[in-house]
PDB file of C-alpha atoms in Angstrom:
ATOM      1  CA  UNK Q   1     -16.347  13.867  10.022  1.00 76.00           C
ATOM      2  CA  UNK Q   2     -13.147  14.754   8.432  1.00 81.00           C
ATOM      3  CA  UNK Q   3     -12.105  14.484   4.740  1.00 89.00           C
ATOM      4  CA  UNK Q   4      -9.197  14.960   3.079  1.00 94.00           C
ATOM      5  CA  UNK Q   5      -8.951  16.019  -0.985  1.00 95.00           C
ATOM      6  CA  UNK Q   6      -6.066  16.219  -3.062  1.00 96.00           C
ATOM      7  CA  UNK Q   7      -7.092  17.694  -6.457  1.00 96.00           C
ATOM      8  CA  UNK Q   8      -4.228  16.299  -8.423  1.00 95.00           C
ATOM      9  CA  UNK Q   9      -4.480  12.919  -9.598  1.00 94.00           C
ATOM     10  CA  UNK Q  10      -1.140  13.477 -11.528  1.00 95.00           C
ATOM     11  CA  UNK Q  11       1.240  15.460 -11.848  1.00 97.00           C
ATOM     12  CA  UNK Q  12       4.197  15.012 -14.022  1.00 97.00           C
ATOM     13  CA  UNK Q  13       7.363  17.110 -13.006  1.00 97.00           C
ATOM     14  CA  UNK Q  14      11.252  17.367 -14.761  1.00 97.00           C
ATOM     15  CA  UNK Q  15      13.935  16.002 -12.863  1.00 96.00           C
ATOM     16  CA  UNK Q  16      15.630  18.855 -10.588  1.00 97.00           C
ATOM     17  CA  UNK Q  17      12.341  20.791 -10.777  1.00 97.00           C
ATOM     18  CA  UNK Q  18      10.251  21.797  -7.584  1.00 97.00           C
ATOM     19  CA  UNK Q  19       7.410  19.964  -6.340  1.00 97.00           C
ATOM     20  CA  UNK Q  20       4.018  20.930  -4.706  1.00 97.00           C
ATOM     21  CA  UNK Q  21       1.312  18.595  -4.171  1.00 98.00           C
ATOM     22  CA  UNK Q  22      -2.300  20.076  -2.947  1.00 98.00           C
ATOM     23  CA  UNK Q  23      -4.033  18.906  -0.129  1.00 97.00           C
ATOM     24  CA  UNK Q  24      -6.803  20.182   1.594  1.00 96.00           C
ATOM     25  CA  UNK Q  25      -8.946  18.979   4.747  1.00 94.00           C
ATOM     26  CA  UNK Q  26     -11.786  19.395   5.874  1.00 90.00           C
ATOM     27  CA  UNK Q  27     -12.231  19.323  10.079  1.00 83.00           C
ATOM     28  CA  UNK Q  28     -13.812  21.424  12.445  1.00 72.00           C
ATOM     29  CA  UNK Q  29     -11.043  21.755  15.006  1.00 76.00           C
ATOM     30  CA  UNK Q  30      -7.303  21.482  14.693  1.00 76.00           C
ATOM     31  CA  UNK Q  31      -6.161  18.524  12.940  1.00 86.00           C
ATOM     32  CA  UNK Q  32      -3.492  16.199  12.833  1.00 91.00           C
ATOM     33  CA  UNK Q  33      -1.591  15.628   9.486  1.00 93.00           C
ATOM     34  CA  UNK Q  34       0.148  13.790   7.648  1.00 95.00           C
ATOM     35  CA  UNK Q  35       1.832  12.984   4.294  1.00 97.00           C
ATOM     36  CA  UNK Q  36       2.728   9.404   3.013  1.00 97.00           C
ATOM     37  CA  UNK Q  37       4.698   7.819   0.171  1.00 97.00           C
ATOM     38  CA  UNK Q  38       3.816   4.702  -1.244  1.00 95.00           C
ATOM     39  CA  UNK Q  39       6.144   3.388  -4.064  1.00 91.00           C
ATOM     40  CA  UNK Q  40       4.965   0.819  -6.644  1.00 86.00           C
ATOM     41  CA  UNK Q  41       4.413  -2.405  -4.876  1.00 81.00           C
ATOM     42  CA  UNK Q  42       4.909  -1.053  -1.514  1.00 85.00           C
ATOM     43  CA  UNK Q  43       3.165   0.087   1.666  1.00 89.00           C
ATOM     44  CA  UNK Q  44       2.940   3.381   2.738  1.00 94.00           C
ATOM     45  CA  UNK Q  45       6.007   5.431   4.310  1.00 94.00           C
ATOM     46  CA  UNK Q  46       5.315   8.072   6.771  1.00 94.00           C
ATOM     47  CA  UNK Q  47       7.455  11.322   5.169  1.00 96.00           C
ATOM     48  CA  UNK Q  48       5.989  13.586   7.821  1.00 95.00           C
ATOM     49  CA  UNK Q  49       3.518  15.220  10.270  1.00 93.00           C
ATOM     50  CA  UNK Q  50       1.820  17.877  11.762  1.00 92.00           C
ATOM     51  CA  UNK Q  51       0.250  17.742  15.230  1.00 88.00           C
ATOM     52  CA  UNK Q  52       1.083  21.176  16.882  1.00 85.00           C
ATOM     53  CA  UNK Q  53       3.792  24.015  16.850  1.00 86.00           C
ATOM     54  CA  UNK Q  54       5.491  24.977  14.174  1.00 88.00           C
ATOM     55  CA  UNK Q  55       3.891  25.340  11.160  1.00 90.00           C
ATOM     56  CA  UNK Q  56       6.512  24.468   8.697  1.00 96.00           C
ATOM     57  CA  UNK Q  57       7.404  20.796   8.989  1.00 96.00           C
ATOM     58  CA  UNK Q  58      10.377  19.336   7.732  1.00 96.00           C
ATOM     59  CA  UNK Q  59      10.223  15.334   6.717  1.00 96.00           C
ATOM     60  CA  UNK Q  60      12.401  12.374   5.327  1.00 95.00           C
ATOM     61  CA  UNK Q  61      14.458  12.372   1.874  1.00 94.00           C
ATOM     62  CA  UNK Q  62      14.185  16.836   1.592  1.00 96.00           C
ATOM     63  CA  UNK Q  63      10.309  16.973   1.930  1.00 97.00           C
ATOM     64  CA  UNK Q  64       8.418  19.898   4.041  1.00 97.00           C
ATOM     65  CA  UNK Q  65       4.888  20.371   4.089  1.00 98.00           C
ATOM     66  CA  UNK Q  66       3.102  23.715   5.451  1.00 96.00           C
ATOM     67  CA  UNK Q  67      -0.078  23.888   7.466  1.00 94.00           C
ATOM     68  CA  UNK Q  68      -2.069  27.070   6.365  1.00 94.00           C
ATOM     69  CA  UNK Q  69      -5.169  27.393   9.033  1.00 91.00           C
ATOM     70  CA  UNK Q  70      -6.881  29.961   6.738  1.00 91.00           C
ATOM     71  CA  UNK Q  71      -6.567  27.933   3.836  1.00 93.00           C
ATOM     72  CA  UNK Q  72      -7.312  24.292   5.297  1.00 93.00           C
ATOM     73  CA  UNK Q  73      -4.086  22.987   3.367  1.00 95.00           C
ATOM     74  CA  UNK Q  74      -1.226  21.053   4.303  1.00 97.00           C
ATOM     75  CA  UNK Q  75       0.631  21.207   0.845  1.00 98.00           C
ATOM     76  CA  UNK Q  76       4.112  18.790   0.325  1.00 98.00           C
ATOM     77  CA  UNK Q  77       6.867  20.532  -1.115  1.00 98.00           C
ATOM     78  CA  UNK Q  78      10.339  20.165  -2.391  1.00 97.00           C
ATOM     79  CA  UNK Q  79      12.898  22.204  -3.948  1.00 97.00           C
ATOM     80  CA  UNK Q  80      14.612  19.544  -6.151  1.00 97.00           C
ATOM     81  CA  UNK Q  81      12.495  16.481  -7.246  1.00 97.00           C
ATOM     82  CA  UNK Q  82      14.715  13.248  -8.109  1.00 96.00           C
ATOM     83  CA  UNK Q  83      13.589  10.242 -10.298  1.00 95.00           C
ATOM     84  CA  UNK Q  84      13.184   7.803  -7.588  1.00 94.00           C
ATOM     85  CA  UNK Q  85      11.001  10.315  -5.733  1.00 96.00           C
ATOM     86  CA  UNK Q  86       8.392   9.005  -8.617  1.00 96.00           C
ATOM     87  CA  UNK Q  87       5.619   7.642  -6.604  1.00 97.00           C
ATOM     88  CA  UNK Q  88       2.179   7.991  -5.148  1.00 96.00           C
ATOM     89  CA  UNK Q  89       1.717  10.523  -2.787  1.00 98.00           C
ATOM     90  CA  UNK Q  90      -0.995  10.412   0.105  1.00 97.00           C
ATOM     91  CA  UNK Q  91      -2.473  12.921   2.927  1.00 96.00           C
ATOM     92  CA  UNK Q  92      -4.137  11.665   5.580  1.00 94.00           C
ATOM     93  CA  UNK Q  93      -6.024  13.888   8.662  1.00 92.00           C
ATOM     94  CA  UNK Q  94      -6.555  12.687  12.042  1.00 88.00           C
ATOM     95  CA  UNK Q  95      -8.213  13.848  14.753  1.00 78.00           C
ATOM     96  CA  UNK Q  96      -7.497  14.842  18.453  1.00 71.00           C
ATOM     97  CA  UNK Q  97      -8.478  11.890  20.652  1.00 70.00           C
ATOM     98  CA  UNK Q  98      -9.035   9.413  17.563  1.00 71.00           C
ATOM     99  CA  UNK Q  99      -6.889   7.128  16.703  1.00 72.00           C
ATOM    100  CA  UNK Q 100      -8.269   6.433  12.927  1.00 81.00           C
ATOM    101  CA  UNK Q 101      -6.857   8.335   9.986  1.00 87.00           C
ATOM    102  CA  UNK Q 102      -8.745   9.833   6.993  1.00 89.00           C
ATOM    103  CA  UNK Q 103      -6.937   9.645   3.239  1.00 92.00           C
ATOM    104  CA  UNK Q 104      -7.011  11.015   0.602  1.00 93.00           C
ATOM    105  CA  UNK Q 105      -7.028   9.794  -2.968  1.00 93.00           C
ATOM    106  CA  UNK Q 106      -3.938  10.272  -3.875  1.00 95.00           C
ATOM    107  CA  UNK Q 107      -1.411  12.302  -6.167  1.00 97.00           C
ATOM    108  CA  UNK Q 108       0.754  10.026  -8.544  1.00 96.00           C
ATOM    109  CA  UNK Q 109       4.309  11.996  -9.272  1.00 97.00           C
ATOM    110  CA  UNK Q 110       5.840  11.053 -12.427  1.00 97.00           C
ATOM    111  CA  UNK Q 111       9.557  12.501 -13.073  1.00 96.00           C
ATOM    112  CA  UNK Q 112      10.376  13.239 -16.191  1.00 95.00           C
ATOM    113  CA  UNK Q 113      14.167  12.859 -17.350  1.00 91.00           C
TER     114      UNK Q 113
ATOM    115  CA  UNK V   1      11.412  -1.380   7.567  1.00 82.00           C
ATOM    116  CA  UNK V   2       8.328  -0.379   9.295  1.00 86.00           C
ATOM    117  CA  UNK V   3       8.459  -3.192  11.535  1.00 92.00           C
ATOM    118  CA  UNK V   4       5.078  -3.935  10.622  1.00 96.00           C
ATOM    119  CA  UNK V   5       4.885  -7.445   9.078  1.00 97.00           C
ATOM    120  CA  UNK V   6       2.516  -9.052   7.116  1.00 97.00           C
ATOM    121  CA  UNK V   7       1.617 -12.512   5.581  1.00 97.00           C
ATOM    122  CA  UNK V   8       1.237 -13.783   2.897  1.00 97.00           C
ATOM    123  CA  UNK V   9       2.297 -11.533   0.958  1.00 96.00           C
ATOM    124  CA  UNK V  10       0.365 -12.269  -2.095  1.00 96.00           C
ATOM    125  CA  UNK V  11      -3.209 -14.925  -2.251  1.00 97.00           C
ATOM    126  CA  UNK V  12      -4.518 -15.987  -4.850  1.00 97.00           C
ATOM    127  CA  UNK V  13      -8.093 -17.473  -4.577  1.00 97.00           C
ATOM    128  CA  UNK V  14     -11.683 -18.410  -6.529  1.00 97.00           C
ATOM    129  CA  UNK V  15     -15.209 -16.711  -5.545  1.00 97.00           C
ATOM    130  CA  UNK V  16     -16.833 -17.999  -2.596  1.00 97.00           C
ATOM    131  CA  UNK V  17     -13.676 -19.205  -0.704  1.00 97.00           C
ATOM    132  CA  UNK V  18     -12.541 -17.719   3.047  1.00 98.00           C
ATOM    133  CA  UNK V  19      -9.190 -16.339   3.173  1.00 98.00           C
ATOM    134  CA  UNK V  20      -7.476 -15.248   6.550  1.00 98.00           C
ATOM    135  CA  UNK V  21      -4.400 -12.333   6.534  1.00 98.00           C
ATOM    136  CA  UNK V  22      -2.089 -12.038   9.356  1.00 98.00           C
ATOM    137  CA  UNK V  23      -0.294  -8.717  11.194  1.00 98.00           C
ATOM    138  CA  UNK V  24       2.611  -8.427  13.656  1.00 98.00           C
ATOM    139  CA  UNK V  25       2.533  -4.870  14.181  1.00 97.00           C
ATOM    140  CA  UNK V  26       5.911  -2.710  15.376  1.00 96.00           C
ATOM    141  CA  UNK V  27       7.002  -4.223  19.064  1.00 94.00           C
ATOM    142  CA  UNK V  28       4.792  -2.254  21.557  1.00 90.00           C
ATOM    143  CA  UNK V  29       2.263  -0.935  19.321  1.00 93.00           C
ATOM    144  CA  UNK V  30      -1.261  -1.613  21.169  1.00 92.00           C
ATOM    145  CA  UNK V  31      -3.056  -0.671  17.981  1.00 92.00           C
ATOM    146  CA  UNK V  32      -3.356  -2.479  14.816  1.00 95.00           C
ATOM    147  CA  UNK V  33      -5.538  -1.172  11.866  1.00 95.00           C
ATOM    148  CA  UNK V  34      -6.816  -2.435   8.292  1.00 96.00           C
ATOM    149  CA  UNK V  35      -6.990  -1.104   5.103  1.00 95.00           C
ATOM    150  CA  UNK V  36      -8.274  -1.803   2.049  1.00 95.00           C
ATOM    151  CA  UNK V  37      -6.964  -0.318  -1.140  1.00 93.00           C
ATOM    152  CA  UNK V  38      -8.792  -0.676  -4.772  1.00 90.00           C
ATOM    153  CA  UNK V  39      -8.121   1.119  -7.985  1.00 84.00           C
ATOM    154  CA  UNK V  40     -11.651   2.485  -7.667  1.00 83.00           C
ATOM    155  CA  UNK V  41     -12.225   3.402  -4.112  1.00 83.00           C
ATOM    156  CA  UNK V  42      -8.214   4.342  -3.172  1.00 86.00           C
ATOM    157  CA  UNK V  43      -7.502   3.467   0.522  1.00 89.00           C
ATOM    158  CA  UNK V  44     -10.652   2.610   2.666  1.00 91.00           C
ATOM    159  CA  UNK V  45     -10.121   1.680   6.451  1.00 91.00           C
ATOM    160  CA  UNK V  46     -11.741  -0.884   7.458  1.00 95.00           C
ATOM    161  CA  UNK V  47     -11.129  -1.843  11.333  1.00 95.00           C
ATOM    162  CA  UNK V  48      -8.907  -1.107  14.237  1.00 93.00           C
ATOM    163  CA  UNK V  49      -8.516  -2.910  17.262  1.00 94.00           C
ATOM    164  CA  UNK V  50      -6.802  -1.626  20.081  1.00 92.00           C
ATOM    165  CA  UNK V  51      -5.055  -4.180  22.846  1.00 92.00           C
ATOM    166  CA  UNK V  52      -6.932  -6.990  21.771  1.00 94.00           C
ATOM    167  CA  UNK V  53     -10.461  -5.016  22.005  1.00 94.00           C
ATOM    168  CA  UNK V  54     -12.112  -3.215  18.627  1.00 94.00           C
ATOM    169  CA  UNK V  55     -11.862   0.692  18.457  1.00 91.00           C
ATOM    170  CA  UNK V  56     -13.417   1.925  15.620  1.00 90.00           C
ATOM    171  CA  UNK V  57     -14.666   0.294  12.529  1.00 91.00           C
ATOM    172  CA  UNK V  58     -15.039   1.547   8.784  1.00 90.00           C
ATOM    173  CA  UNK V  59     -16.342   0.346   5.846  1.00 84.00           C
ATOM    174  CA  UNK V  60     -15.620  -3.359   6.419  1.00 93.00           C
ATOM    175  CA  UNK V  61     -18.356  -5.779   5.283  1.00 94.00           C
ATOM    176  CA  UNK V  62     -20.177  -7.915   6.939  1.00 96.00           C
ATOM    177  CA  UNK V  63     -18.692 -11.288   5.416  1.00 97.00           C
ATOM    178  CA  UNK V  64     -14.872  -9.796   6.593  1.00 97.00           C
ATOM    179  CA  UNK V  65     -14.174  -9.750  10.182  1.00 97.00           C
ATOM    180  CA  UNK V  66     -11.053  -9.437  12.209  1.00 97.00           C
ATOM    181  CA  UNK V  67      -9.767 -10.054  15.469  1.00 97.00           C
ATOM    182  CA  UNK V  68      -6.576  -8.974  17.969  1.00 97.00           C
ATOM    183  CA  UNK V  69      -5.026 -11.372  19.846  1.00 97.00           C
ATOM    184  CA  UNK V  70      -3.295 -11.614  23.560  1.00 96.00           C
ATOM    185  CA  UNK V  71       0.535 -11.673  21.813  1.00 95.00           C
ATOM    186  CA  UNK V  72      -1.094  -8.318  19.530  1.00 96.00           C
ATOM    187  CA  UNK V  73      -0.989  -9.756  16.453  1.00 97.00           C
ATOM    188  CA  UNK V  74      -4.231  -9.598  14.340  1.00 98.00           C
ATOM    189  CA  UNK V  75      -6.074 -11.413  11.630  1.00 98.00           C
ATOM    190  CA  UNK V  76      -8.381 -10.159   9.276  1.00 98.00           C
ATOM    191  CA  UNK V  77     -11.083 -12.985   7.873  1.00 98.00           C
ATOM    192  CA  UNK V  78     -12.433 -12.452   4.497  1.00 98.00           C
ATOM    193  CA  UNK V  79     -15.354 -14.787   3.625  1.00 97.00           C
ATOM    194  CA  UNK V  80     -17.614 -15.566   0.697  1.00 97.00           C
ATOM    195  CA  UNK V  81     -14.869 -13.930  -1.531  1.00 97.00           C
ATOM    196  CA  UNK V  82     -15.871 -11.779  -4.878  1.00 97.00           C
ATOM    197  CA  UNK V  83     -14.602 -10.459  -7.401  1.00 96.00           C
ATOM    198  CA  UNK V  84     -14.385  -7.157  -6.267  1.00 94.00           C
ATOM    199  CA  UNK V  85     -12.584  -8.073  -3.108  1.00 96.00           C
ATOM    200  CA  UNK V  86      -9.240  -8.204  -4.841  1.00 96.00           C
ATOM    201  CA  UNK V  87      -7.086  -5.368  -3.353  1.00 96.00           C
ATOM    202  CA  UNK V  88      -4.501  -5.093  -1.138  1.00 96.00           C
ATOM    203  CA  UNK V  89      -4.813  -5.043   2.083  1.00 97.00           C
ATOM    204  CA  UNK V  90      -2.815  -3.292   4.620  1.00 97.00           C
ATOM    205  CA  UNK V  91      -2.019  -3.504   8.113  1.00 97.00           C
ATOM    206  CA  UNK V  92      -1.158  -0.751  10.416  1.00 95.00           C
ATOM    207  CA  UNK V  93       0.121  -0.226  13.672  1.00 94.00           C
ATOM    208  CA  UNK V  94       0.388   2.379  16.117  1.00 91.00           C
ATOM    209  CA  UNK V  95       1.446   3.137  19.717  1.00 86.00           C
ATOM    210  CA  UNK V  96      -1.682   3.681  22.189  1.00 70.00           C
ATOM    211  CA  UNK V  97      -4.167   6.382  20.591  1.00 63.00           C
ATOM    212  CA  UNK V  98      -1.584   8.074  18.697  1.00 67.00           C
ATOM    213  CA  UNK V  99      -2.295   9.325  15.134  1.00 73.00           C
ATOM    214  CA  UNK V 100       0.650   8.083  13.814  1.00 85.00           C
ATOM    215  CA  UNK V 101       0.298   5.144  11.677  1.00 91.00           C
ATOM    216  CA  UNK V 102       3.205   2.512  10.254  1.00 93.00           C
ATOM    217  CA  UNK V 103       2.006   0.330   7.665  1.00 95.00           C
ATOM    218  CA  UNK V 104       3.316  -3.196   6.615  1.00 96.00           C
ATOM    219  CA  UNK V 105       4.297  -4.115   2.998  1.00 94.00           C
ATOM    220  CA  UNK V 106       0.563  -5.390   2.317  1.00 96.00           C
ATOM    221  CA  UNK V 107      -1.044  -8.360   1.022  1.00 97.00           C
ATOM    222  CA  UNK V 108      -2.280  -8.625  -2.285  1.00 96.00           C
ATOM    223  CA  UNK V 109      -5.448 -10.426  -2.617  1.00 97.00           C
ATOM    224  CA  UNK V 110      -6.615 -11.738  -6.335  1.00 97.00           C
ATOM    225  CA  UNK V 111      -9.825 -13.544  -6.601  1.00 97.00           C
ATOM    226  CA  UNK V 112     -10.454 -15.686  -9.730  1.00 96.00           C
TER     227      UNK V 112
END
């Protein structure tokens, strides 16, 4: 079975400051993956994905995520964090020729001024 | 927009009542999937049905049960409601067996 953890249940980062949020899986073949935003009150937005290729994958609103085989991680990045990027921050694995999704916990980002 | 829609948006309700939650996924989405998500145990799934037949199932208790219908849209029962069933509750949708997942805006479910 897969699992996804994401070590960081906050993280607090200045305005115009990089961002990287952890996550790492746990699956025995290659995995699909993905990173969500969920903003207070709201469901979760897709901000990207990684299913094959590449392994640098660019998303929505100047996020990229990187998927390091070796390493099991598919860490969220990006160069210049802005206050409404303040949110909670989800990674999710899936599996070839499943449909489901497995989540992790979570990362809440809080931008400081 | 996700095009995933979902109603109500919020419930209230006591212990011991039935409460039923309704999804329209995105147009031409075959699959529609439930979530659950509590302070304490983050985002559970729950069930996914796929063109009106279940797929896969999670941790979903036996008093909640949902179904798919023929138009695709898809209910999710909740029965015998307590206390710590008050979460919110998300819907999902996806094209075929695809990974990718859109999620609706959620329903949040307080019992009293």
């Amino acid at each position: 079975a897969q699992s996804v953890t994401q070590p960081d249940i906050h993280i607090t980062v200045s305005e115009g400051a990089s961002l990287e949020l952890r996550c790492n899986y746990s699956y025995g073949a290659t995995p699909y993956l993905f990173w969500y935003v969920q903003s207070p009150g709201q469901g979760l937005q897709l901000l990207l994905k990684y299913f094959s290729g590449d392994t640098l994958v660019q998303g929505i609103k100047g996020f990229e995520a990187e998927f390091k085989r070796s390493q099991s991680s598919f860490n969220l990045r990006k160069p210049s964090v802005h206050w409404s990027d303040a949110a909670e921050y989800f990674c999710a694995v899936g599996a070839v020729g499943y449909s489901t999704l497995t989540f992790g916990k979570g990362t809440m980002l809080l931008v400081s001024p | 927009d996700s095009g995933v829609t979902q109603t109500p948006k919020h419930l209230i309700t006591a212990t011991g009542q039935r409460v039923t939650l309704r999804c329209s996924p995105r147009s031409g989405d075959l699959s529609v999937y439930w979530y659950q998500q509590s302070l304490d145990q983050g985002l559970q799934f729950l069930i996914q049905y796929y063109n009106g037949e279940e797929r896969a199932k999670g941790n979903i208790l036996e008093r909640f049960s949902a179904q798919q219908f023929p138009d695709l849209h898809s209910e999710l029962n909740l029965s015998s409601l307590e206390l710590g069933d008050s979460a919110l509750y998300f819907c999902a949708s996806s094209a075929a067996n695809i990974n990718e997942q859109f999620f609706g805006p959620g329903t949040r479910l307080t019992v009293l």
